[in-house]
Amino acid sequence: MNSIEEKIIRLRQELTTYNHHYYVLNESLISDQAFDGMMKELEALEVQHPEFADPNSPTQRVGSDHDQNFKQVKHQYPMLSLSNTYSEAEVRDFDARVKKVIGDAFQYVCELKFDGASISLSYENGVLIRAVTRGDGEQGDDVTQNIKTIPSIPLKLMGAAFPEKFEIRGEILMPFRVFENLNREREERGEALLANPRNTASGSLKLQKSSEVKKRKLDAYLYYLLGDDMPEEGHFENLTRARSWGFKVSEHMALCATIEDVLAYIHRWNTQRHTLPVATDGIVIKVNSMHLQRQLGNTAKSPRWAIAYKFESERVVTRLNSISYQVGRTGAVTPVANLDPVQIAGTVVKRASLHNSDIIQNLDLRIGDMVWVEKGGEIIPKIVGVDKEARILVSPPIAFIKKCPECGTELIRPEGEAAHYCPNGLGCPPQIKGKMEHFISRKAMNIESMGPETIDLLYREGLLKDVADIYEIKQENIVALDRMGEKSATNIIESIQQSKQVPYERVLFALGIRYVGATVAKKLAMALKNIDNLMHAGFEELISIDEIGDRIALSVQAFFKDEKNILLVQRLKKSGLQFQLSNEKQEQQSDILKGLNIVISGTFQKYSRDQLKQMIEDNGGKNTGSISKMTSYLLGGDNIGPSKLEKVKKLEIPMLSEDQFLELIGKQ
């Protein structure tokens, strides 16, 4: 073995170890900068020496942009469903059935029931060879390339004491934090919000480009080992072994000697589950002994040696009186259920979002139905079912509207999307007003003295037809309006004038281009410097910019192909808005902080927090709101909260003072 090959192997081993500690054990052994440096070194060596290529190298986790068609793969061992129960009495009945067959000399294993997408991973000689979804239980989709983008799933196992060939099953999840950030970004871009982490995780696995799957930041917990040559006789012991091979196995599984121990575990996690970073919907109870599992066997659908106790969400029944439809600023049409008022989890609920037409169809909703309503995650009301036995009159299924409820335009449903849209963006009142409200918002033009009520009033009075009209309003036009006076009119005109100093990246965000949120607008502004460059940018040029994918690039090009949008920009230019990155900002740009995630906490002497955030972005870094294992540094001032300090210490995240940060970026 020559020195180059030895170096490549050493780098692969070290990077795999660091990955495991970071994504599975929540421990950071080296800085992100050092890790990235090693990864770049390995990538360069692999390019220079293709004879040492290895598909399981840490460099191969990067998702591909190639489309994929998922082939069907038959499961070697059927993926059965667990029998569910919602009562302690039924858990005791399960215990009695088990004891009737195998006596009482055994243990149970209790595990959290993760609410995600089931997956089966096959390994041979310690290498991941295939990942298959549950499908119909007999066969599923081969999603191996997508699964390889999930850092907590090992491509190559650690150690050597593992079976030559085995399967391990588990759940693919989207952490709450990732889901909330994803929805926040979608809201900024004017897209329909995703319903829940479970459906989003499942849908992410079926994306056709693994590069897009990688962006979803999925996680995985593994919970069952199958094969002919298991290392241990106990399920608990096998999972403990699996943890040592590099698999992410929940630390909360527990051995229970009696059914009373099982019920105590259920009671504890019925409340503690709300502190977890991922969704759980119950407890899985399994007989620990693999020998006894085989003795108990399976039914056609479920194993007799396991059962799932499902936590009950507070669920109430109420009447569905009607469906109304809301049109957002991007034209997305959202159906809303209007209900008889009902109290759930301490609040009165009268309405529940139905998200899209597919949900209405899957529920088979009819006006007048008695429906079950829950609060998803104890927050968002949702209809989860219909009491079909309570139907007295047979009414037709609810058909999604075909025309916009506001302007009458024929709705469209883009291929691959769940939402319907009104394409009349420049003539549909709620879209026009929604675009204006977005335009004046704090993160955009920040015209403080105007709000939704003022926008609505000026629109109804014919003073505003689009955002460019805002800069043509005269004070005398406003003074005479209802609830307006000299002072209000003066404040509005002054706010409008002040907004002309708003920097280009925020003006670009304010335009409301579909899929272009605040972060994407900054990326585009920094890369292309001015609106003219953006207007004429080709597809390849756009997708070469960090975080700009096909969908965003096509949306930007579509926006500037519309003559009405070009005219709008020209009018805004004439009004004096900033459509070019300032010289100062261009001079401030660097990539010193590229690849670093920095959290700001406390109060500072020299700069405000907003100024420090801007410096981070100007130098290629990312400012994030909360501390996690992905955090590179905490930029700390005075009066940092004790909980943040404790988390920083636990995760071994380095801290920077204000002076150290300024020195790092060359401002000191």
PDB file of C-alpha atoms in Angstrom, residues 279-546:
ATOM      1  CA  ALA A 279     -42.259  13.435  16.639  1.00  0.00           C
ATOM      2  CA  THR A 280     -43.404  10.395  18.616  1.00  0.00           C
ATOM      3  CA  ASP A 281     -46.927   9.052  18.760  1.00  0.00           C
ATOM      4  CA  GLY A 282     -46.702   6.177  21.212  1.00  0.00           C
ATOM      5  CA  ILE A 283     -44.717   3.373  22.837  1.00  0.00           C
ATOM      6  CA  VAL A 284     -43.728   0.055  21.232  1.00  0.00           C
ATOM      7  CA  ILE A 285     -43.674  -2.942  23.575  1.00  0.00           C
ATOM      8  CA  LYS A 286     -41.700  -5.996  22.404  1.00  0.00           C
ATOM      9  CA  VAL A 287     -40.802  -9.356  23.907  1.00  0.00           C
ATOM     10  CA  ASN A 288     -37.024  -9.133  24.238  1.00  0.00           C
ATOM     11  CA  SER A 289     -36.021 -12.739  23.515  1.00  0.00           C
ATOM     12  CA  MET A 290     -35.598 -13.443  19.775  1.00  0.00           C
ATOM     13  CA  HIS A 291     -36.250 -17.130  20.476  1.00  0.00           C
ATOM     14  CA  LEU A 292     -39.548 -16.292  22.176  1.00  0.00           C
ATOM     15  CA  GLN A 293     -40.439 -13.896  19.361  1.00  0.00           C
ATOM     16  CA  ARG A 294     -40.134 -16.787  16.901  1.00  0.00           C
ATOM     17  CA  GLN A 295     -42.204 -18.988  19.225  1.00  0.00           C
ATOM     18  CA  LEU A 296     -44.995 -16.392  19.366  1.00  0.00           C
ATOM     19  CA  GLY A 297     -44.873 -15.868  15.591  1.00  0.00           C
ATOM     20  CA  ASN A 298     -46.925 -13.491  13.463  1.00  0.00           C
ATOM     21  CA  THR A 299     -50.436 -13.080  12.155  1.00  0.00           C
ATOM     22  CA  ALA A 300     -50.885 -12.228   8.479  1.00  0.00           C
ATOM     23  CA  LYS A 301     -50.499  -8.525   9.352  1.00  0.00           C
ATOM     24  CA  SER A 302     -48.762  -8.165  12.706  1.00  0.00           C
ATOM     25  CA  PRO A 303     -46.249  -9.833  15.044  1.00  0.00           C
ATOM     26  CA  ARG A 304     -47.802 -11.476  18.123  1.00  0.00           C
ATOM     27  CA  TRP A 305     -44.763 -10.524  20.208  1.00  0.00           C
ATOM     28  CA  ALA A 306     -45.167  -6.749  19.924  1.00  0.00           C
ATOM     29  CA  ILE A 307     -47.822  -4.081  20.272  1.00  0.00           C
ATOM     30  CA  ALA A 308     -47.946  -0.293  19.912  1.00  0.00           C
ATOM     31  CA  TYR A 309     -49.571   1.806  22.603  1.00  0.00           C
ATOM     32  CA  LYS A 310     -50.682   5.036  20.863  1.00  0.00           C
ATOM     33  CA  PHE A 311     -50.898   8.307  22.753  1.00  0.00           C
ATOM     34  CA  GLU A 312     -54.266   9.936  22.293  1.00  0.00           C
ATOM     35  CA  SER A 313     -54.430  13.527  21.126  1.00  0.00           C
ATOM     36  CA  GLU A 314     -57.379  15.445  22.504  1.00  0.00           C
ATOM     37  CA  ARG A 315     -60.030  14.790  19.885  1.00  0.00           C
ATOM     38  CA  VAL A 316     -63.538  16.232  19.664  1.00  0.00           C
ATOM     39  CA  VAL A 317     -66.466  15.899  17.287  1.00  0.00           C
ATOM     40  CA  THR A 318     -68.091  18.910  15.667  1.00  0.00           C
ATOM     41  CA  ARG A 319     -70.071  19.762  12.544  1.00  0.00           C
ATOM     42  CA  LEU A 320     -68.549  20.892   9.249  1.00  0.00           C
ATOM     43  CA  ASN A 321     -70.761  23.759   8.089  1.00  0.00           C
ATOM     44  CA  SER A 322     -68.938  24.974   4.998  1.00  0.00           C
ATOM     45  CA  ILE A 323     -65.646  25.289   3.173  1.00  0.00           C
ATOM     46  CA  SER A 324     -64.211  28.709   2.394  1.00  0.00           C
ATOM     47  CA  TYR A 325     -61.167  29.435   0.272  1.00  0.00           C
ATOM     48  CA  GLN A 326     -58.354  31.863   1.015  1.00  0.00           C
ATOM     49  CA  VAL A 327     -56.118  33.314  -1.697  1.00  0.00           C
ATOM     50  CA  GLY A 328     -52.561  34.185  -0.673  1.00  0.00           C
ATOM     51  CA  ARG A 329     -50.223  36.744  -2.223  1.00  0.00           C
ATOM     52  CA  THR A 330     -48.683  34.110  -4.526  1.00  0.00           C
ATOM     53  CA  GLY A 331     -52.130  32.939  -5.645  1.00  0.00           C
ATOM     54  CA  ALA A 332     -52.089  29.731  -3.589  1.00  0.00           C
ATOM     55  CA  VAL A 333     -55.684  28.791  -2.749  1.00  0.00           C
ATOM     56  CA  THR A 334     -56.116  27.226   0.709  1.00  0.00           C
ATOM     57  CA  PRO A 335     -59.386  25.540   1.708  1.00  0.00           C
ATOM     58  CA  VAL A 336     -60.571  26.251   5.268  1.00  0.00           C
ATOM     59  CA  ALA A 337     -63.185  24.230   7.163  1.00  0.00           C
ATOM     60  CA  ASN A 338     -65.786  26.314   9.008  1.00  0.00           C
ATOM     61  CA  LEU A 339     -66.974  24.406  12.076  1.00  0.00           C
ATOM     62  CA  ASP A 340     -69.439  24.625  14.918  1.00  0.00           C
ATOM     63  CA  PRO A 341     -67.350  26.206  17.712  1.00  0.00           C
ATOM     64  CA  VAL A 342     -65.709  23.546  19.912  1.00  0.00           C
ATOM     65  CA  GLN A 343     -63.131  23.643  22.716  1.00  0.00           C
ATOM     66  CA  ILE A 344     -59.855  21.755  22.224  1.00  0.00           C
ATOM     67  CA  ALA A 345     -56.826  21.903  24.507  1.00  0.00           C
ATOM     68  CA  GLY A 346     -58.117  25.022  26.251  1.00  0.00           C
ATOM     69  CA  THR A 347     -59.092  27.143  23.231  1.00  0.00           C
ATOM     70  CA  VAL A 348     -62.245  27.536  21.142  1.00  0.00           C
ATOM     71  CA  VAL A 349     -61.803  26.343  17.558  1.00  0.00           C
ATOM     72  CA  LYS A 350     -64.100  27.489  14.744  1.00  0.00           C
ATOM     73  CA  ARG A 351     -61.891  26.903  11.715  1.00  0.00           C
ATOM     74  CA  ALA A 352     -59.350  24.330  10.554  1.00  0.00           C
ATOM     75  CA  SER A 353     -57.071  24.448   7.510  1.00  0.00           C
ATOM     76  CA  LEU A 354     -57.526  21.592   5.041  1.00  0.00           C
ATOM     77  CA  HIS A 355     -54.303  22.536   3.166  1.00  0.00           C
ATOM     78  CA  ASN A 356     -55.266  21.257  -0.295  1.00  0.00           C
ATOM     79  CA  SER A 357     -57.748  19.312  -2.421  1.00  0.00           C
ATOM     80  CA  ASP A 358     -56.025  15.952  -1.826  1.00  0.00           C
ATOM     81  CA  ILE A 359     -56.787  16.135   1.906  1.00  0.00           C
ATOM     82  CA  ILE A 360     -60.462  16.923   1.219  1.00  0.00           C
ATOM     83  CA  GLN A 361     -60.661  13.977  -1.175  1.00  0.00           C
ATOM     84  CA  ASN A 362     -58.852  11.542   1.127  1.00  0.00           C
ATOM     85  CA  LEU A 363     -61.160  12.432   4.034  1.00  0.00           C
ATOM     86  CA  ASP A 364     -64.240  12.083   1.751  1.00  0.00           C
ATOM     87  CA  LEU A 365     -65.706  15.232   3.312  1.00  0.00           C
ATOM     88  CA  ARG A 366     -69.333  16.308   2.891  1.00  0.00           C
ATOM     89  CA  ILE A 367     -70.998  19.492   4.115  1.00  0.00           C
ATOM     90  CA  GLY A 368     -72.884  18.686   7.328  1.00  0.00           C
ATOM     91  CA  ASP A 369     -70.523  15.848   8.301  1.00  0.00           C
ATOM     92  CA  MET A 370     -69.651  15.293  11.937  1.00  0.00           C
ATOM     93  CA  VAL A 371     -65.856  15.472  11.894  1.00  0.00           C
ATOM     94  CA  TRP A 372     -63.123  14.629  14.384  1.00  0.00           C
ATOM     95  CA  VAL A 373     -60.840  17.537  15.103  1.00  0.00           C
ATOM     96  CA  GLU A 374     -57.461  17.442  16.828  1.00  0.00           C
ATOM     97  CA  LYS A 375     -54.763  19.998  17.486  1.00  0.00           C
ATOM     98  CA  GLY A 376     -51.689  18.891  15.595  1.00  0.00           C
ATOM     99  CA  GLY A 377     -48.731  19.164  17.951  1.00  0.00           C
ATOM    100  CA  GLU A 378     -51.154  20.787  20.441  1.00  0.00           C
ATOM    101  CA  ILE A 379     -51.131  23.899  18.214  1.00  0.00           C
ATOM    102  CA  ILE A 380     -52.811  23.704  14.811  1.00  0.00           C
ATOM    103  CA  PRO A 381     -56.440  22.508  14.518  1.00  0.00           C
ATOM    104  CA  LYS A 382     -56.906  19.800  11.905  1.00  0.00           C
ATOM    105  CA  ILE A 383     -59.679  17.474  10.765  1.00  0.00           C
ATOM    106  CA  VAL A 384     -58.478  13.888  11.170  1.00  0.00           C
ATOM    107  CA  GLY A 385     -61.570  11.902  10.249  1.00  0.00           C
ATOM    108  CA  VAL A 386     -65.286  11.760   9.529  1.00  0.00           C
ATOM    109  CA  ASP A 387     -67.956   9.997  11.584  1.00  0.00           C
ATOM    110  CA  LYS A 388     -69.642   8.437   8.568  1.00  0.00           C
ATOM    111  CA  GLU A 389     -72.162   6.595  10.723  1.00  0.00           C
ATOM    112  CA  ALA A 390     -73.533   9.982  11.796  1.00  0.00           C
ATOM    113  CA  ARG A 391     -74.409  10.952   8.202  1.00  0.00           C
ATOM    114  CA  ILE A 392     -78.148  11.450   8.003  1.00  0.00           C
ATOM    115  CA  LEU A 393     -78.476  12.998   4.569  1.00  0.00           C
ATOM    116  CA  VAL A 394     -76.337  11.808   1.693  1.00  0.00           C
ATOM    117  CA  SER A 395     -74.736  14.917   0.241  1.00  0.00           C
ATOM    118  CA  PRO A 396     -72.237  14.869  -2.634  1.00  0.00           C
ATOM    119  CA  PRO A 397     -68.481  14.863  -1.931  1.00  0.00           C
ATOM    120  CA  ILE A 398     -66.954  18.321  -1.712  1.00  0.00           C
ATOM    121  CA  ALA A 399     -65.413  19.264  -5.046  1.00  0.00           C
ATOM    122  CA  PHE A 400     -62.534  21.716  -4.996  1.00  0.00           C
ATOM    123  CA  ILE A 401     -63.449  24.993  -6.680  1.00  0.00           C
ATOM    124  CA  LYS A 402     -62.372  25.467 -10.295  1.00  0.00           C
ATOM    125  CA  LYS A 403     -62.289  29.283 -10.330  1.00  0.00           C
ATOM    126  CA  CYS A 404     -60.687  31.826  -8.046  1.00  0.00           C
ATOM    127  CA  PRO A 405     -63.215  32.897  -5.382  1.00  0.00           C
ATOM    128  CA  GLU A 406     -61.932  36.480  -5.602  1.00  0.00           C
ATOM    129  CA  CYS A 407     -61.508  37.231  -9.308  1.00  0.00           C
ATOM    130  CA  GLY A 408     -63.124  34.292 -11.126  1.00  0.00           C
ATOM    131  CA  THR A 409     -59.972  33.239 -12.988  1.00  0.00           C
ATOM    132  CA  GLU A 410     -59.627  29.525 -13.817  1.00  0.00           C
ATOM    133  CA  LEU A 411     -57.362  27.874 -11.219  1.00  0.00           C
ATOM    134  CA  ILE A 412     -54.293  25.857 -12.151  1.00  0.00           C
ATOM    135  CA  ARG A 413     -52.494  23.052 -10.352  1.00  0.00           C
ATOM    136  CA  PRO A 414     -48.812  22.870 -11.373  1.00  0.00           C
ATOM    137  CA  GLU A 415     -47.476  19.395 -12.019  1.00  0.00           C
ATOM    138  CA  GLY A 416     -45.964  17.842  -8.905  1.00  0.00           C
ATOM    139  CA  GLU A 417     -47.619  20.310  -6.507  1.00  0.00           C
ATOM    140  CA  ALA A 418     -50.521  19.789  -4.113  1.00  0.00           C
ATOM    141  CA  ALA A 419     -51.833  23.364  -4.159  1.00  0.00           C
ATOM    142  CA  HIS A 420     -54.110  25.089  -6.660  1.00  0.00           C
ATOM    143  CA  TYR A 421     -53.172  28.604  -7.797  1.00  0.00           C
ATOM    144  CA  CYS A 422     -54.906  31.611  -9.270  1.00  0.00           C
ATOM    145  CA  PRO A 423     -52.617  32.751 -12.115  1.00  0.00           C
ATOM    146  CA  ASN A 424     -54.095  36.281 -12.193  1.00  0.00           C
ATOM    147  CA  GLY A 425     -51.350  37.760 -10.031  1.00  0.00           C
ATOM    148  CA  LEU A 426     -51.758  41.332 -11.256  1.00  0.00           C
ATOM    149  CA  GLY A 427     -55.560  41.428 -11.240  1.00  0.00           C
ATOM    150  CA  CYS A 428     -56.693  39.379  -8.218  1.00  0.00           C
ATOM    151  CA  PRO A 429     -57.473  41.671  -5.218  1.00  0.00           C
ATOM    152  CA  PRO A 430     -56.107  39.500  -2.362  1.00  0.00           C
ATOM    153  CA  GLN A 431     -52.942  38.810  -4.367  1.00  0.00           C
ATOM    154  CA  ILE A 432     -52.471  42.509  -5.112  1.00  0.00           C
ATOM    155  CA  LYS A 433     -53.057  43.505  -1.475  1.00  0.00           C
ATOM    156  CA  GLY A 434     -51.001  40.546  -0.238  1.00  0.00           C
ATOM    157  CA  LYS A 435     -48.056  41.626  -2.420  1.00  0.00           C
ATOM    158  CA  MET A 436     -48.355  45.162  -1.042  1.00  0.00           C
ATOM    159  CA  GLU A 437     -48.477  43.912   2.556  1.00  0.00           C
ATOM    160  CA  HIS A 438     -45.399  41.818   1.869  1.00  0.00           C
ATOM    161  CA  PHE A 439     -43.693  44.786   0.203  1.00  0.00           C
ATOM    162  CA  ILE A 440     -44.141  47.119   3.211  1.00  0.00           C
ATOM    163  CA  SER A 441     -43.291  44.466   5.835  1.00  0.00           C
ATOM    164  CA  ARG A 442     -40.419  44.877   8.297  1.00  0.00           C
ATOM    165  CA  LYS A 443     -38.037  42.446   6.547  1.00  0.00           C
ATOM    166  CA  ALA A 444     -38.764  44.075   3.193  1.00  0.00           C
ATOM    167  CA  MET A 445     -39.253  47.856   2.724  1.00  0.00           C
ATOM    168  CA  ASN A 446     -40.202  48.436   6.387  1.00  0.00           C
ATOM    169  CA  ILE A 447     -42.780  51.183   5.733  1.00  0.00           C
ATOM    170  CA  GLU A 448     -43.854  51.330   9.374  1.00  0.00           C
ATOM    171  CA  SER A 449     -46.719  53.822   9.131  1.00  0.00           C
ATOM    172  CA  MET A 450     -48.608  51.650   6.654  1.00  0.00           C
ATOM    173  CA  GLY A 451     -50.289  48.402   7.626  1.00  0.00           C
ATOM    174  CA  PRO A 452     -52.822  45.953   6.175  1.00  0.00           C
ATOM    175  CA  GLU A 453     -55.767  48.223   7.084  1.00  0.00           C
ATOM    176  CA  THR A 454     -54.171  51.222   5.398  1.00  0.00           C
ATOM    177  CA  ILE A 455     -53.307  49.141   2.331  1.00  0.00           C
ATOM    178  CA  ASP A 456     -56.909  47.917   2.138  1.00  0.00           C
ATOM    179  CA  LEU A 457     -58.270  51.476   2.474  1.00  0.00           C
ATOM    180  CA  LEU A 458     -55.940  52.925  -0.179  1.00  0.00           C
ATOM    181  CA  TYR A 459     -56.700  50.001  -2.513  1.00  0.00           C
ATOM    182  CA  ARG A 460     -60.477  50.443  -2.120  1.00  0.00           C
ATOM    183  CA  GLU A 461     -60.134  54.177  -2.745  1.00  0.00           C
ATOM    184  CA  GLY A 462     -58.291  53.462  -5.988  1.00  0.00           C
ATOM    185  CA  LEU A 463     -55.033  55.060  -4.840  1.00  0.00           C
ATOM    186  CA  LEU A 464     -53.056  51.798  -4.965  1.00  0.00           C
ATOM    187  CA  LYS A 465     -53.150  49.265  -7.777  1.00  0.00           C
ATOM    188  CA  ASP A 466     -49.628  47.875  -7.361  1.00  0.00           C
ATOM    189  CA  VAL A 467     -46.551  48.441  -5.173  1.00  0.00           C
ATOM    190  CA  ALA A 468     -45.118  51.106  -7.506  1.00  0.00           C
ATOM    191  CA  ASP A 469     -48.172  53.263  -6.775  1.00  0.00           C
ATOM    192  CA  ILE A 470     -46.999  53.574  -3.144  1.00  0.00           C
ATOM    193  CA  TYR A 471     -44.290  55.996  -4.284  1.00  0.00           C
ATOM    194  CA  GLU A 472     -46.754  58.140  -6.236  1.00  0.00           C
ATOM    195  CA  ILE A 473     -49.128  58.816  -3.314  1.00  0.00           C
ATOM    196  CA  LYS A 474     -49.440  62.477  -2.350  1.00  0.00           C
ATOM    197  CA  GLN A 475     -50.120  63.693   1.169  1.00  0.00           C
ATOM    198  CA  GLU A 476     -53.258  65.525   0.060  1.00  0.00           C
ATOM    199  CA  ASN A 477     -54.653  62.208  -1.272  1.00  0.00           C
ATOM    200  CA  ILE A 478     -54.422  60.654   2.193  1.00  0.00           C
ATOM    201  CA  VAL A 479     -55.556  63.484   4.498  1.00  0.00           C
ATOM    202  CA  ALA A 480     -59.170  63.429   3.316  1.00  0.00           C
ATOM    203  CA  LEU A 481     -59.623  59.676   3.791  1.00  0.00           C
ATOM    204  CA  ASP A 482     -61.668  58.122   6.590  1.00  0.00           C
ATOM    205  CA  ARG A 483     -59.709  57.892   9.898  1.00  0.00           C
ATOM    206  CA  MET A 484     -56.789  59.735   8.338  1.00  0.00           C
ATOM    207  CA  GLY A 485     -55.526  63.154   9.325  1.00  0.00           C
ATOM    208  CA  GLU A 486     -52.587  65.463   8.809  1.00  0.00           C
ATOM    209  CA  LYS A 487     -50.344  63.625  11.270  1.00  0.00           C
ATOM    210  CA  SER A 488     -51.128  60.140   9.885  1.00  0.00           C
ATOM    211  CA  ALA A 489     -50.635  61.340   6.324  1.00  0.00           C
ATOM    212  CA  THR A 490     -47.284  62.952   7.236  1.00  0.00           C
ATOM    213  CA  ASN A 491     -46.059  59.775   8.941  1.00  0.00           C
ATOM    214  CA  ILE A 492     -46.992  57.642   5.937  1.00  0.00           C
ATOM    215  CA  ILE A 493     -45.252  59.930   3.428  1.00  0.00           C
ATOM    216  CA  GLU A 494     -42.129  60.121   5.623  1.00  0.00           C
ATOM    217  CA  SER A 495     -41.996  56.313   5.977  1.00  0.00           C
ATOM    218  CA  ILE A 496     -42.337  55.928   2.215  1.00  0.00           C
ATOM    219  CA  GLN A 497     -39.476  58.361   1.614  1.00  0.00           C
ATOM    220  CA  GLN A 498     -37.256  56.624   4.206  1.00  0.00           C
ATOM    221  CA  SER A 499     -37.845  53.259   2.517  1.00  0.00           C
ATOM    222  CA  LYS A 500     -35.933  54.496  -0.530  1.00  0.00           C
ATOM    223  CA  GLN A 501     -32.753  53.917   1.480  1.00  0.00           C
ATOM    224  CA  VAL A 502     -33.536  50.216   2.054  1.00  0.00           C
ATOM    225  CA  PRO A 503     -30.650  48.135   0.606  1.00  0.00           C
ATOM    226  CA  TYR A 504     -30.982  46.241  -2.650  1.00  0.00           C
ATOM    227  CA  GLU A 505     -31.207  42.723  -1.158  1.00  0.00           C
ATOM    228  CA  ARG A 506     -34.311  43.720   0.824  1.00  0.00           C
ATOM    229  CA  VAL A 507     -35.843  45.489  -2.189  1.00  0.00           C
ATOM    230  CA  LEU A 508     -35.359  42.248  -4.128  1.00  0.00           C
ATOM    231  CA  PHE A 509     -37.080  40.284  -1.348  1.00  0.00           C
ATOM    232  CA  ALA A 510     -39.901  42.875  -1.313  1.00  0.00           C
ATOM    233  CA  LEU A 511     -40.698  42.216  -4.989  1.00  0.00           C
ATOM    234  CA  GLY A 512     -42.270  38.938  -3.870  1.00  0.00           C
ATOM    235  CA  ILE A 513     -40.793  36.658  -6.541  1.00  0.00           C
ATOM    236  CA  ARG A 514     -42.089  33.187  -5.852  1.00  0.00           C
ATOM    237  CA  TYR A 515     -39.626  31.003  -3.870  1.00  0.00           C
ATOM    238  CA  VAL A 516     -37.340  34.011  -3.241  1.00  0.00           C
ATOM    239  CA  GLY A 517     -37.336  34.481   0.533  1.00  0.00           C
ATOM    240  CA  ALA A 518     -35.104  36.877   2.475  1.00  0.00           C
ATOM    241  CA  THR A 519     -32.132  34.498   2.508  1.00  0.00           C
ATOM    242  CA  VAL A 520     -32.363  33.656  -1.209  1.00  0.00           C
ATOM    243  CA  ALA A 521     -32.715  37.357  -2.064  1.00  0.00           C
ATOM    244  CA  LYS A 522     -29.443  38.061  -0.241  1.00  0.00           C
ATOM    245  CA  LYS A 523     -27.700  35.222  -2.086  1.00  0.00           C
ATOM    246  CA  LEU A 524     -28.880  36.560  -5.451  1.00  0.00           C
ATOM    247  CA  ALA A 525     -27.997  40.162  -4.597  1.00  0.00           C
ATOM    248  CA  MET A 526     -24.517  39.298  -3.360  1.00  0.00           C
ATOM    249  CA  ALA A 527     -23.768  37.101  -6.374  1.00  0.00           C
ATOM    250  CA  LEU A 528     -25.166  39.270  -9.191  1.00  0.00           C
ATOM    251  CA  LYS A 529     -24.768  42.769  -7.674  1.00  0.00           C
ATOM    252  CA  ASN A 530     -27.721  44.498  -9.412  1.00  0.00           C
ATOM    253  CA  ILE A 531     -31.202  43.972 -10.832  1.00  0.00           C
ATOM    254  CA  ASP A 532     -30.090  44.216 -14.480  1.00  0.00           C
ATOM    255  CA  ASN A 533     -27.655  41.333 -14.044  1.00  0.00           C
ATOM    256  CA  LEU A 534     -30.410  39.331 -12.374  1.00  0.00           C
ATOM    257  CA  MET A 535     -32.906  40.089 -15.160  1.00  0.00           C
ATOM    258  CA  HIS A 536     -30.532  38.782 -17.815  1.00  0.00           C
ATOM    259  CA  ALA A 537     -28.994  35.877 -15.866  1.00  0.00           C
ATOM    260  CA  GLY A 538     -29.153  32.509 -17.624  1.00  0.00           C
ATOM    261  CA  PHE A 539     -30.385  29.345 -15.975  1.00  0.00           C
ATOM    262  CA  GLU A 540     -26.906  27.850 -15.558  1.00  0.00           C
ATOM    263  CA  GLU A 541     -25.601  31.089 -14.047  1.00  0.00           C
ATOM    264  CA  LEU A 542     -28.449  31.148 -11.524  1.00  0.00           C
ATOM    265  CA  ILE A 543     -28.136  27.539 -10.353  1.00  0.00           C
ATOM    266  CA  SER A 544     -24.390  27.998  -9.890  1.00  0.00           C
ATOM    267  CA  ILE A 545     -25.169  30.369  -6.983  1.00  0.00           C
ATOM    268  CA  ASP A 546     -25.110  28.810  -3.505  1.00  0.00           C
TER     269      ASP A 546
END
